[in-house]
Amino acid sequence: EIAPLTKVVIKGKTILIDNKKYQIPPSLMMIWRHLARQKVEHCTREELKYCGDCNDCYLDQYELIDEFYETIGKEYCACVGENSANWDNFLENFSDTDSFDLDKTIRENRSKLKSAIASKFNNPSIYQQVQVQEIFDPNDKRKKRYGIQLDKNAINFTD
């Protein structure tokens, strides 16, 4: 039985759990932050006190693509700072939609994010709750949905 984490602080590209800081590169962290914020701000089952086995907030690849410019990009900004050269480069690189394969980039970065989490989180209990989960959509078994098991009440954004 995994003891649920009760407080996870998220600031920029850092995840703080039990006074231990885990830093993840901004290009990967923006996806993780988006999945965490999805749990907090877009819960569809408000009647549930705890997330438990609920995964209704998980997103499929097409939803991640649709939300990239509006919300995932803002998460990148929170990781690097609005006045940084990295933010300027991000805006420049992602504004040219003709030469940019968003679908491929999100897939690659999600895979890299899973590897980064696997290498940084050695405690199996913590790892299980922060790792990006992949489930089959109950309505369409051909589609996968992505999210994190971490309980919505444990997530604290501080930036």
Short mmCIF file of N, CA and C in Angstrom, two decimals:
data_model
loop_
_atom_site.label_atom_id
_atom_site.label_comp_id
_atom_site.label_asym_id
_atom_site.label_seq_id
_atom_site.Cartn_x
_atom_site.Cartn_y
_atom_site.Cartn_z
N GLU A 1 0.85 -1.19 0.00
CA GLU A 1 0.00 0.00 0.00
C GLU A 1 0.88 1.24 0.00
N ILE A 2 0.61 2.15 -0.92
CA ILE A 2 1.38 3.38 -1.04
C ILE A 2 0.72 4.47 -0.21
N ALA A 3 1.51 5.08 0.69
CA ALA A 3 0.99 6.20 1.48
C ALA A 3 0.92 7.42 0.58
N PRO A 4 -0.25 8.04 0.46
CA PRO A 4 -0.36 9.19 -0.44
C PRO A 4 0.45 10.38 0.08
N LEU A 5 1.07 11.07 -0.87
CA LEU A 5 1.77 12.30 -0.53
C LEU A 5 0.72 13.34 -0.14
N THR A 6 1.02 14.13 0.88
CA THR A 6 0.05 15.13 1.35
C THR A 6 0.43 16.54 0.96
N LYS A 7 1.71 16.77 0.62
CA LYS A 7 2.11 18.11 0.20
C LYS A 7 3.26 18.04 -0.80
N VAL A 8 2.98 18.54 -1.98
CA VAL A 8 3.98 18.63 -3.04
C VAL A 8 3.97 20.08 -3.51
N VAL A 9 5.10 20.76 -3.31
CA VAL A 9 5.20 22.16 -3.70
C VAL A 9 5.86 22.24 -5.07
N ILE A 10 5.23 23.01 -5.95
CA ILE A 10 5.73 23.17 -7.31
C ILE A 10 6.06 24.64 -7.52
N LYS A 11 7.33 24.89 -7.82
CA LYS A 11 7.77 26.26 -8.10
C LYS A 11 8.74 26.21 -9.27
N GLY A 12 8.36 26.85 -10.35
CA GLY A 12 9.21 26.83 -11.54
C GLY A 12 9.43 25.42 -12.02
N LYS A 13 10.72 25.06 -12.17
CA LYS A 13 11.06 23.71 -12.65
C LYS A 13 11.38 22.77 -11.50
N THR A 14 10.97 23.15 -10.29
CA THR A 14 11.29 22.38 -9.09
C THR A 14 10.04 21.76 -8.46
N ILE A 15 10.17 20.51 -8.06
CA ILE A 15 9.14 19.81 -7.28
C ILE A 15 9.77 19.59 -5.90
N LEU A 16 9.11 20.07 -4.86
CA LEU A 16 9.61 19.93 -3.50
C LEU A 16 8.72 18.96 -2.73
N ILE A 17 9.34 17.86 -2.26
CA ILE A 17 8.63 16.84 -1.49
C ILE A 17 9.46 16.54 -0.26
N ASP A 18 8.87 16.71 0.92
CA ASP A 18 9.57 16.42 2.18
C ASP A 18 10.94 17.09 2.24
N ASN A 19 10.98 18.38 1.92
CA ASN A 19 12.22 19.18 1.96
C ASN A 19 13.29 18.72 0.97
N LYS A 20 12.93 17.88 0.03
CA LYS A 20 13.88 17.46 -1.00
C LYS A 20 13.44 18.07 -2.34
N LYS A 21 14.40 18.72 -3.00
CA LYS A 21 14.10 19.38 -4.28
C LYS A 21 14.47 18.46 -5.45
N TYR A 22 13.56 18.39 -6.38
CA TYR A 22 13.78 17.66 -7.62
C TYR A 22 13.62 18.66 -8.76
N GLN A 23 14.67 18.83 -9.56
CA GLN A 23 14.59 19.76 -10.68
C GLN A 23 14.50 18.98 -11.98
N ILE A 24 13.61 19.46 -12.83
CA ILE A 24 13.36 18.82 -14.12
C ILE A 24 13.52 19.91 -15.18
N PRO A 25 14.16 19.62 -16.31
CA PRO A 25 14.34 20.63 -17.35
C PRO A 25 13.00 21.27 -17.76
N PRO A 26 13.00 22.59 -17.97
CA PRO A 26 11.76 23.32 -18.28
C PRO A 26 10.94 22.75 -19.44
N SER A 27 11.63 22.28 -20.49
CA SER A 27 10.89 21.76 -21.65
C SER A 27 10.11 20.49 -21.32
N LEU A 28 10.51 19.81 -20.24
CA LEU A 28 9.80 18.61 -19.79
C LEU A 28 8.84 18.97 -18.65
N MET A 29 9.32 19.84 -17.77
CA MET A 29 8.53 20.22 -16.60
C MET A 29 7.23 20.91 -16.99
N MET A 30 7.22 21.61 -18.13
CA MET A 30 6.00 22.31 -18.54
C MET A 30 4.85 21.31 -18.73
N ILE A 31 5.16 20.11 -19.20
CA ILE A 31 4.13 19.09 -19.39
C ILE A 31 3.66 18.58 -18.03
N TRP A 32 4.61 18.30 -17.14
CA TRP A 32 4.26 17.79 -15.81
C TRP A 32 3.41 18.82 -15.05
N ARG A 33 3.83 20.08 -15.10
CA ARG A 33 3.08 21.15 -14.43
C ARG A 33 1.65 21.22 -14.99
N HIS A 34 1.53 21.07 -16.30
CA HIS A 34 0.20 21.13 -16.93
C HIS A 34 -0.69 19.99 -16.44
N LEU A 35 -0.12 18.80 -16.34
CA LEU A 35 -0.90 17.65 -15.85
C LEU A 35 -1.29 17.84 -14.38
N ALA A 36 -0.37 18.41 -13.59
CA ALA A 36 -0.67 18.68 -12.18
C ALA A 36 -1.74 19.76 -12.04
N ARG A 37 -1.61 20.81 -12.84
CA ARG A 37 -2.60 21.90 -12.78
C ARG A 37 -3.96 21.41 -13.26
N GLN A 38 -3.97 20.49 -14.19
CA GLN A 38 -5.21 19.89 -14.68
C GLN A 38 -5.98 19.27 -13.52
N LYS A 39 -5.26 18.58 -12.63
CA LYS A 39 -5.89 17.93 -11.47
C LYS A 39 -6.51 18.97 -10.53
N VAL A 40 -5.79 20.06 -10.32
CA VAL A 40 -6.21 21.07 -9.35
C VAL A 40 -7.33 21.96 -9.91
N GLU A 41 -7.17 22.42 -11.13
CA GLU A 41 -8.07 23.44 -11.66
C GLU A 41 -9.17 22.91 -12.57
N HIS A 42 -9.05 21.68 -13.00
CA HIS A 42 -10.05 21.15 -13.95
C HIS A 42 -10.61 19.80 -13.53
N CYS A 43 -10.71 19.62 -12.23
CA CYS A 43 -11.29 18.39 -11.72
C CYS A 43 -12.77 18.32 -12.13
N THR A 44 -13.17 17.20 -12.69
CA THR A 44 -14.56 17.04 -13.12
C THR A 44 -15.39 16.31 -12.07
N ARG A 45 -14.72 15.87 -11.00
CA ARG A 45 -15.41 15.12 -9.96
C ARG A 45 -15.21 15.81 -8.60
N GLU A 46 -15.68 17.04 -8.52
CA GLU A 46 -15.52 17.85 -7.30
C GLU A 46 -16.11 17.18 -6.07
N GLU A 47 -17.05 16.28 -6.28
CA GLU A 47 -17.68 15.61 -5.13
C GLU A 47 -16.73 14.66 -4.43
N LEU A 48 -15.66 14.27 -5.12
CA LEU A 48 -14.68 13.38 -4.50
C LEU A 48 -13.74 14.17 -3.60
N LYS A 49 -13.61 13.74 -2.35
CA LYS A 49 -12.71 14.42 -1.42
C LYS A 49 -11.25 14.16 -1.83
N TYR A 50 -10.98 12.96 -2.32
CA TYR A 50 -9.64 12.57 -2.78
C TYR A 50 -9.75 11.96 -4.17
N CYS A 51 -8.67 12.04 -4.92
CA CYS A 51 -8.69 11.51 -6.29
C CYS A 51 -8.85 10.00 -6.32
N GLY A 52 -8.14 9.29 -5.44
CA GLY A 52 -8.23 7.83 -5.44
C GLY A 52 -7.92 7.25 -6.81
N ASP A 53 -8.82 6.43 -7.33
CA ASP A 53 -8.63 5.81 -8.64
C ASP A 53 -9.19 6.64 -9.79
N CYS A 54 -9.73 7.81 -9.49
CA CYS A 54 -10.30 8.66 -10.53
C CYS A 54 -9.18 9.16 -11.46
N ASN A 55 -9.45 9.10 -12.75
CA ASN A 55 -8.50 9.63 -13.73
C ASN A 55 -9.24 10.43 -14.82
N ASP A 56 -10.38 10.99 -14.44
CA ASP A 56 -11.18 11.75 -15.40
C ASP A 56 -10.46 12.99 -15.91
N CYS A 57 -9.47 13.49 -15.17
CA CYS A 57 -8.75 14.70 -15.58
C CYS A 57 -7.59 14.39 -16.53
N TYR A 58 -7.32 13.12 -16.80
CA TYR A 58 -6.23 12.77 -17.71
C TYR A 58 -6.56 13.27 -19.12
N LEU A 59 -5.52 13.61 -19.86
CA LEU A 59 -5.68 14.19 -21.20
C LEU A 59 -5.13 13.26 -22.27
N ASP A 60 -5.73 13.32 -23.45
CA ASP A 60 -5.16 12.55 -24.55
C ASP A 60 -4.20 13.44 -25.34
N GLN A 61 -3.51 12.86 -26.28
CA GLN A 61 -2.50 13.59 -27.06
C GLN A 61 -3.09 14.80 -27.77
N TYR A 62 -4.30 14.66 -28.31
CA TYR A 62 -4.92 15.76 -29.05
C TYR A 62 -5.27 16.92 -28.13
N GLU A 63 -5.68 16.61 -26.91
CA GLU A 63 -5.96 17.67 -25.94
C GLU A 63 -4.67 18.39 -25.54
N LEU A 64 -3.58 17.64 -25.40
CA LEU A 64 -2.30 18.27 -25.09
C LEU A 64 -1.87 19.19 -26.22
N ILE A 65 -2.07 18.78 -27.44
CA ILE A 65 -1.73 19.62 -28.59
C ILE A 65 -2.60 20.88 -28.59
N ASP A 66 -3.90 20.72 -28.40
CA ASP A 66 -4.82 21.85 -28.41
C ASP A 66 -4.50 22.87 -27.32
N GLU A 67 -4.01 22.38 -26.18
CA GLU A 67 -3.76 23.26 -25.04
C GLU A 67 -2.33 23.78 -24.99
N PHE A 68 -1.52 23.39 -25.98
CA PHE A 68 -0.10 23.71 -25.92
C PHE A 68 0.15 25.22 -25.88
N TYR A 69 -0.36 25.93 -26.85
CA TYR A 69 -0.04 27.36 -26.95
C TYR A 69 -0.67 28.17 -25.83
N GLU A 70 -1.89 27.82 -25.47
CA GLU A 70 -2.60 28.62 -24.47
C GLU A 70 -2.14 28.34 -23.05
N THR A 71 -1.93 27.09 -22.69
CA THR A 71 -1.64 26.78 -21.28
C THR A 71 -0.29 26.13 -21.03
N ILE A 72 0.12 25.20 -21.85
CA ILE A 72 1.40 24.53 -21.60
C ILE A 72 2.55 25.52 -21.78
N GLY A 73 2.43 26.41 -22.75
CA GLY A 73 3.45 27.44 -22.94
C GLY A 73 3.60 28.33 -21.72
N LYS A 74 2.50 28.64 -21.05
CA LYS A 74 2.56 29.44 -19.83
C LYS A 74 3.31 28.70 -18.73
N GLU A 75 3.20 27.39 -18.71
CA GLU A 75 3.93 26.60 -17.72
C GLU A 75 5.44 26.68 -17.99
N TYR A 76 5.81 26.71 -19.27
CA TYR A 76 7.23 26.89 -19.61
C TYR A 76 7.72 28.23 -19.09
N CYS A 77 6.92 29.25 -19.29
CA CYS A 77 7.28 30.59 -18.81
C CYS A 77 7.48 30.58 -17.30
N ALA A 78 6.64 29.87 -16.57
CA ALA A 78 6.77 29.77 -15.11
C ALA A 78 8.08 29.07 -14.73
N CYS A 79 8.57 28.20 -15.60
CA CYS A 79 9.82 27.47 -15.32
C CYS A 79 11.05 28.33 -15.57
N VAL A 80 11.02 29.16 -16.59
CA VAL A 80 12.23 29.90 -16.98
C VAL A 80 12.18 31.39 -16.65
N GLY A 81 11.00 31.92 -16.43
CA GLY A 81 10.87 33.36 -16.17
C GLY A 81 10.55 34.10 -17.46
N GLU A 82 9.64 35.04 -17.35
CA GLU A 82 9.13 35.74 -18.52
C GLU A 82 10.19 36.58 -19.23
N ASN A 83 11.18 37.06 -18.50
CA ASN A 83 12.19 37.93 -19.10
C ASN A 83 13.48 37.21 -19.45
N SER A 84 13.43 35.90 -19.55
CA SER A 84 14.65 35.15 -19.84
C SER A 84 14.82 34.95 -21.34
N ALA A 85 16.05 34.71 -21.74
CA ALA A 85 16.34 34.41 -23.14
C ALA A 85 15.66 33.10 -23.55
N ASN A 86 15.56 32.15 -22.61
CA ASN A 86 14.88 30.88 -22.92
C ASN A 86 13.43 31.11 -23.32
N TRP A 87 12.74 32.03 -22.63
CA TRP A 87 11.35 32.33 -22.95
C TRP A 87 11.26 32.95 -24.34
N ASP A 88 12.19 33.88 -24.66
CA ASP A 88 12.21 34.50 -25.98
C ASP A 88 12.43 33.45 -27.07
N ASN A 89 13.37 32.53 -26.82
CA ASN A 89 13.64 31.46 -27.78
C ASN A 89 12.43 30.55 -27.95
N PHE A 90 11.76 30.25 -26.86
CA PHE A 90 10.56 29.42 -26.89
C PHE A 90 9.51 30.06 -27.80
N LEU A 91 9.26 31.35 -27.57
CA LEU A 91 8.25 32.06 -28.37
C LEU A 91 8.64 32.07 -29.85
N GLU A 92 9.93 32.27 -30.11
CA GLU A 92 10.41 32.31 -31.48
C GLU A 92 10.28 30.95 -32.15
N ASN A 93 10.70 29.90 -31.47
CA ASN A 93 10.67 28.55 -32.04
C ASN A 93 9.27 28.03 -32.26
N PHE A 94 8.37 28.34 -31.34
CA PHE A 94 7.03 27.78 -31.43
C PHE A 94 6.04 28.65 -32.19
N SER A 95 6.49 29.82 -32.62
CA SER A 95 5.58 30.68 -33.39
C SER A 95 5.54 30.26 -34.85
N ASP A 96 6.56 29.57 -35.32
CA ASP A 96 6.59 29.12 -36.71
C ASP A 96 5.97 27.72 -36.79
N THR A 97 4.64 27.71 -36.83
CA THR A 97 3.93 26.42 -36.78
C THR A 97 4.15 25.56 -38.01
N ASP A 98 4.56 26.16 -39.13
CA ASP A 98 4.78 25.37 -40.34
C ASP A 98 5.98 24.43 -40.20
N SER A 99 7.02 24.89 -39.51
CA SER A 99 8.23 24.07 -39.41
C SER A 99 8.30 23.32 -38.09
N PHE A 100 7.24 23.35 -37.35
CA PHE A 100 7.27 22.77 -36.02
C PHE A 100 6.23 21.67 -35.90
N ASP A 101 6.69 20.47 -35.56
CA ASP A 101 5.80 19.33 -35.41
C ASP A 101 5.43 19.18 -33.93
N LEU A 102 4.33 19.80 -33.56
CA LEU A 102 3.91 19.83 -32.16
C LEU A 102 3.58 18.43 -31.64
N ASP A 103 2.92 17.63 -32.44
CA ASP A 103 2.57 16.27 -32.04
C ASP A 103 3.83 15.49 -31.67
N LYS A 104 4.82 15.53 -32.55
CA LYS A 104 6.07 14.81 -32.32
C LYS A 104 6.80 15.36 -31.08
N THR A 105 6.85 16.67 -30.93
CA THR A 105 7.55 17.28 -29.81
C THR A 105 6.92 16.90 -28.48
N ILE A 106 5.60 16.91 -28.40
CA ILE A 106 4.93 16.54 -27.15
C ILE A 106 5.17 15.07 -26.84
N ARG A 107 5.09 14.21 -27.83
CA ARG A 107 5.35 12.78 -27.61
C ARG A 107 6.79 12.56 -27.11
N GLU A 108 7.74 13.20 -27.78
CA GLU A 108 9.15 13.04 -27.39
C GLU A 108 9.39 13.59 -25.98
N ASN A 109 8.86 14.77 -25.70
CA ASN A 109 9.08 15.38 -24.38
C ASN A 109 8.37 14.60 -23.27
N ARG A 110 7.22 14.02 -23.57
CA ARG A 110 6.54 13.21 -22.57
C ARG A 110 7.39 11.97 -22.24
N SER A 111 7.97 11.37 -23.25
CA SER A 111 8.83 10.21 -23.05
C SER A 111 10.09 10.60 -22.26
N LYS A 112 10.70 11.73 -22.61
CA LYS A 112 11.88 12.22 -21.88
C LYS A 112 11.51 12.56 -20.44
N LEU A 113 10.33 13.12 -20.24
CA LEU A 113 9.86 13.45 -18.90
C LEU A 113 9.75 12.19 -18.05
N LYS A 114 9.18 11.15 -18.61
CA LYS A 114 9.04 9.89 -17.87
C LYS A 114 10.42 9.34 -17.49
N SER A 115 11.38 9.44 -18.39
CA SER A 115 12.75 8.99 -18.10
C SER A 115 13.39 9.85 -17.02
N ALA A 116 13.20 11.17 -17.10
CA ALA A 116 13.76 12.08 -16.10
C ALA A 116 13.20 11.78 -14.72
N ILE A 117 11.90 11.54 -14.65
CA ILE A 117 11.27 11.22 -13.36
C ILE A 117 11.81 9.89 -12.84
N ALA A 118 11.95 8.91 -13.71
CA ALA A 118 12.46 7.60 -13.30
C ALA A 118 13.88 7.71 -12.74
N SER A 119 14.69 8.61 -13.30
CA SER A 119 16.07 8.73 -12.83
C SER A 119 16.20 9.57 -11.55
N LYS A 120 15.26 10.47 -11.30
CA LYS A 120 15.37 11.38 -10.15
C LYS A 120 14.65 10.89 -8.89
N PHE A 121 13.56 10.18 -9.06
CA PHE A 121 12.75 9.76 -7.92
C PHE A 121 13.04 8.30 -7.59
N ASN A 122 13.88 8.09 -6.57
CA ASN A 122 14.29 6.73 -6.20
C ASN A 122 13.31 6.05 -5.26
N ASN A 123 12.56 6.83 -4.51
CA ASN A 123 11.59 6.27 -3.57
C ASN A 123 10.39 5.77 -4.38
N PRO A 124 10.10 4.47 -4.35
CA PRO A 124 9.01 3.92 -5.17
C PRO A 124 7.65 4.55 -4.88
N SER A 125 7.40 4.90 -3.63
CA SER A 125 6.11 5.50 -3.26
C SER A 125 5.95 6.87 -3.91
N ILE A 126 6.99 7.67 -3.87
CA ILE A 126 6.93 9.00 -4.49
C ILE A 126 6.89 8.86 -6.00
N TYR A 127 7.76 8.02 -6.53
CA TYR A 127 7.84 7.80 -7.97
C TYR A 127 6.48 7.45 -8.57
N GLN A 128 5.79 6.53 -7.96
CA GLN A 128 4.49 6.08 -8.46
C GLN A 128 3.49 7.23 -8.56
N GLN A 129 3.56 8.17 -7.63
CA GLN A 129 2.57 9.25 -7.59
C GLN A 129 2.92 10.42 -8.51
N VAL A 130 4.21 10.61 -8.81
CA VAL A 130 4.59 11.75 -9.66
C VAL A 130 4.84 11.35 -11.11
N GLN A 131 5.01 10.06 -11.37
CA GLN A 131 5.29 9.62 -12.73
C GLN A 131 4.07 9.82 -13.63
N VAL A 132 4.32 10.18 -14.88
CA VAL A 132 3.24 10.33 -15.85
C VAL A 132 2.66 8.94 -16.12
N GLN A 133 1.37 8.82 -15.91
CA GLN A 133 0.66 7.55 -16.12
C GLN A 133 0.03 7.55 -17.50
N GLU A 134 -0.07 6.39 -18.06
CA GLU A 134 -0.64 6.20 -19.38
C GLU A 134 -1.76 5.17 -19.25
N ILE A 135 -2.97 5.57 -19.58
CA ILE A 135 -4.09 4.63 -19.49
C ILE A 135 -4.83 4.64 -20.83
N PHE A 136 -5.58 3.58 -21.08
CA PHE A 136 -6.43 3.57 -22.27
C PHE A 136 -7.73 4.29 -21.95
N ASP A 137 -8.18 5.08 -22.90
CA ASP A 137 -9.43 5.81 -22.76
C ASP A 137 -10.56 4.78 -22.64
N PRO A 138 -11.37 4.86 -21.57
CA PRO A 138 -12.44 3.86 -21.40
C PRO A 138 -13.48 3.91 -22.52
N ASN A 139 -13.61 5.05 -23.19
CA ASN A 139 -14.60 5.20 -24.27
C ASN A 139 -14.05 4.83 -25.65
N ASP A 140 -12.72 4.81 -25.77
CA ASP A 140 -12.10 4.49 -27.05
C ASP A 140 -10.74 3.84 -26.76
N LYS A 141 -10.70 2.53 -26.77
CA LYS A 141 -9.51 1.77 -26.38
C LYS A 141 -8.31 2.02 -27.30
N ARG A 142 -8.53 2.70 -28.41
CA ARG A 142 -7.41 3.01 -29.29
C ARG A 142 -6.65 4.25 -28.81
N LYS A 143 -7.26 5.04 -27.95
CA LYS A 143 -6.64 6.28 -27.47
C LYS A 143 -6.08 6.10 -26.07
N LYS A 144 -4.95 6.74 -25.82
CA LYS A 144 -4.36 6.76 -24.49
C LYS A 144 -4.58 8.13 -23.87
N ARG A 145 -4.66 8.14 -22.54
CA ARG A 145 -4.80 9.37 -21.79
C ARG A 145 -3.63 9.44 -20.80
N TYR A 146 -3.21 10.67 -20.49
CA TYR A 146 -2.03 10.87 -19.66
C TYR A 146 -2.35 11.77 -18.47
N GLY A 147 -1.76 11.42 -17.34
CA GLY A 147 -1.96 12.21 -16.14
C GLY A 147 -1.02 11.73 -15.05
N ILE A 148 -1.20 12.26 -13.84
CA ILE A 148 -0.40 11.82 -12.70
C ILE A 148 -1.33 11.38 -11.59
N GLN A 149 -0.87 10.40 -10.79
CA GLN A 149 -1.69 9.84 -9.72
C GLN A 149 -1.77 10.75 -8.50
N LEU A 150 -0.84 11.64 -8.37
CA LEU A 150 -0.77 12.53 -7.22
C LEU A 150 -2.14 13.13 -6.91
N ASP A 151 -2.52 13.14 -5.64
CA ASP A 151 -3.84 13.65 -5.26
C ASP A 151 -3.90 15.16 -5.44
N LYS A 152 -5.04 15.64 -5.93
CA LYS A 152 -5.21 17.08 -6.19
C LYS A 152 -5.00 17.92 -4.94
N ASN A 153 -5.31 17.39 -3.76
CA ASN A 153 -5.16 18.15 -2.52
C ASN A 153 -3.71 18.32 -2.10
N ALA A 154 -2.83 17.52 -2.64
CA ALA A 154 -1.41 17.59 -2.28
C ALA A 154 -0.64 18.61 -3.09
N ILE A 155 -1.23 19.05 -4.21
CA ILE A 155 -0.52 19.91 -5.16
C ILE A 155 -0.62 21.38 -4.76
N ASN A 156 0.55 22.01 -4.61
CA ASN A 156 0.62 23.44 -4.24
C ASN A 156 1.55 24.16 -5.20
N PHE A 157 1.00 25.00 -6.06
CA PHE A 157 1.81 25.84 -6.93
C PHE A 157 2.16 27.10 -6.14
N THR A 158 3.45 27.48 -6.15
CA THR A 158 3.86 28.66 -5.40
C THR A 158 4.46 29.74 -6.29
N ASP A 159 4.21 29.68 -7.58
CA ASP A 159 4.73 30.74 -8.47
C ASP A 159 3.62 31.33 -9.30
#
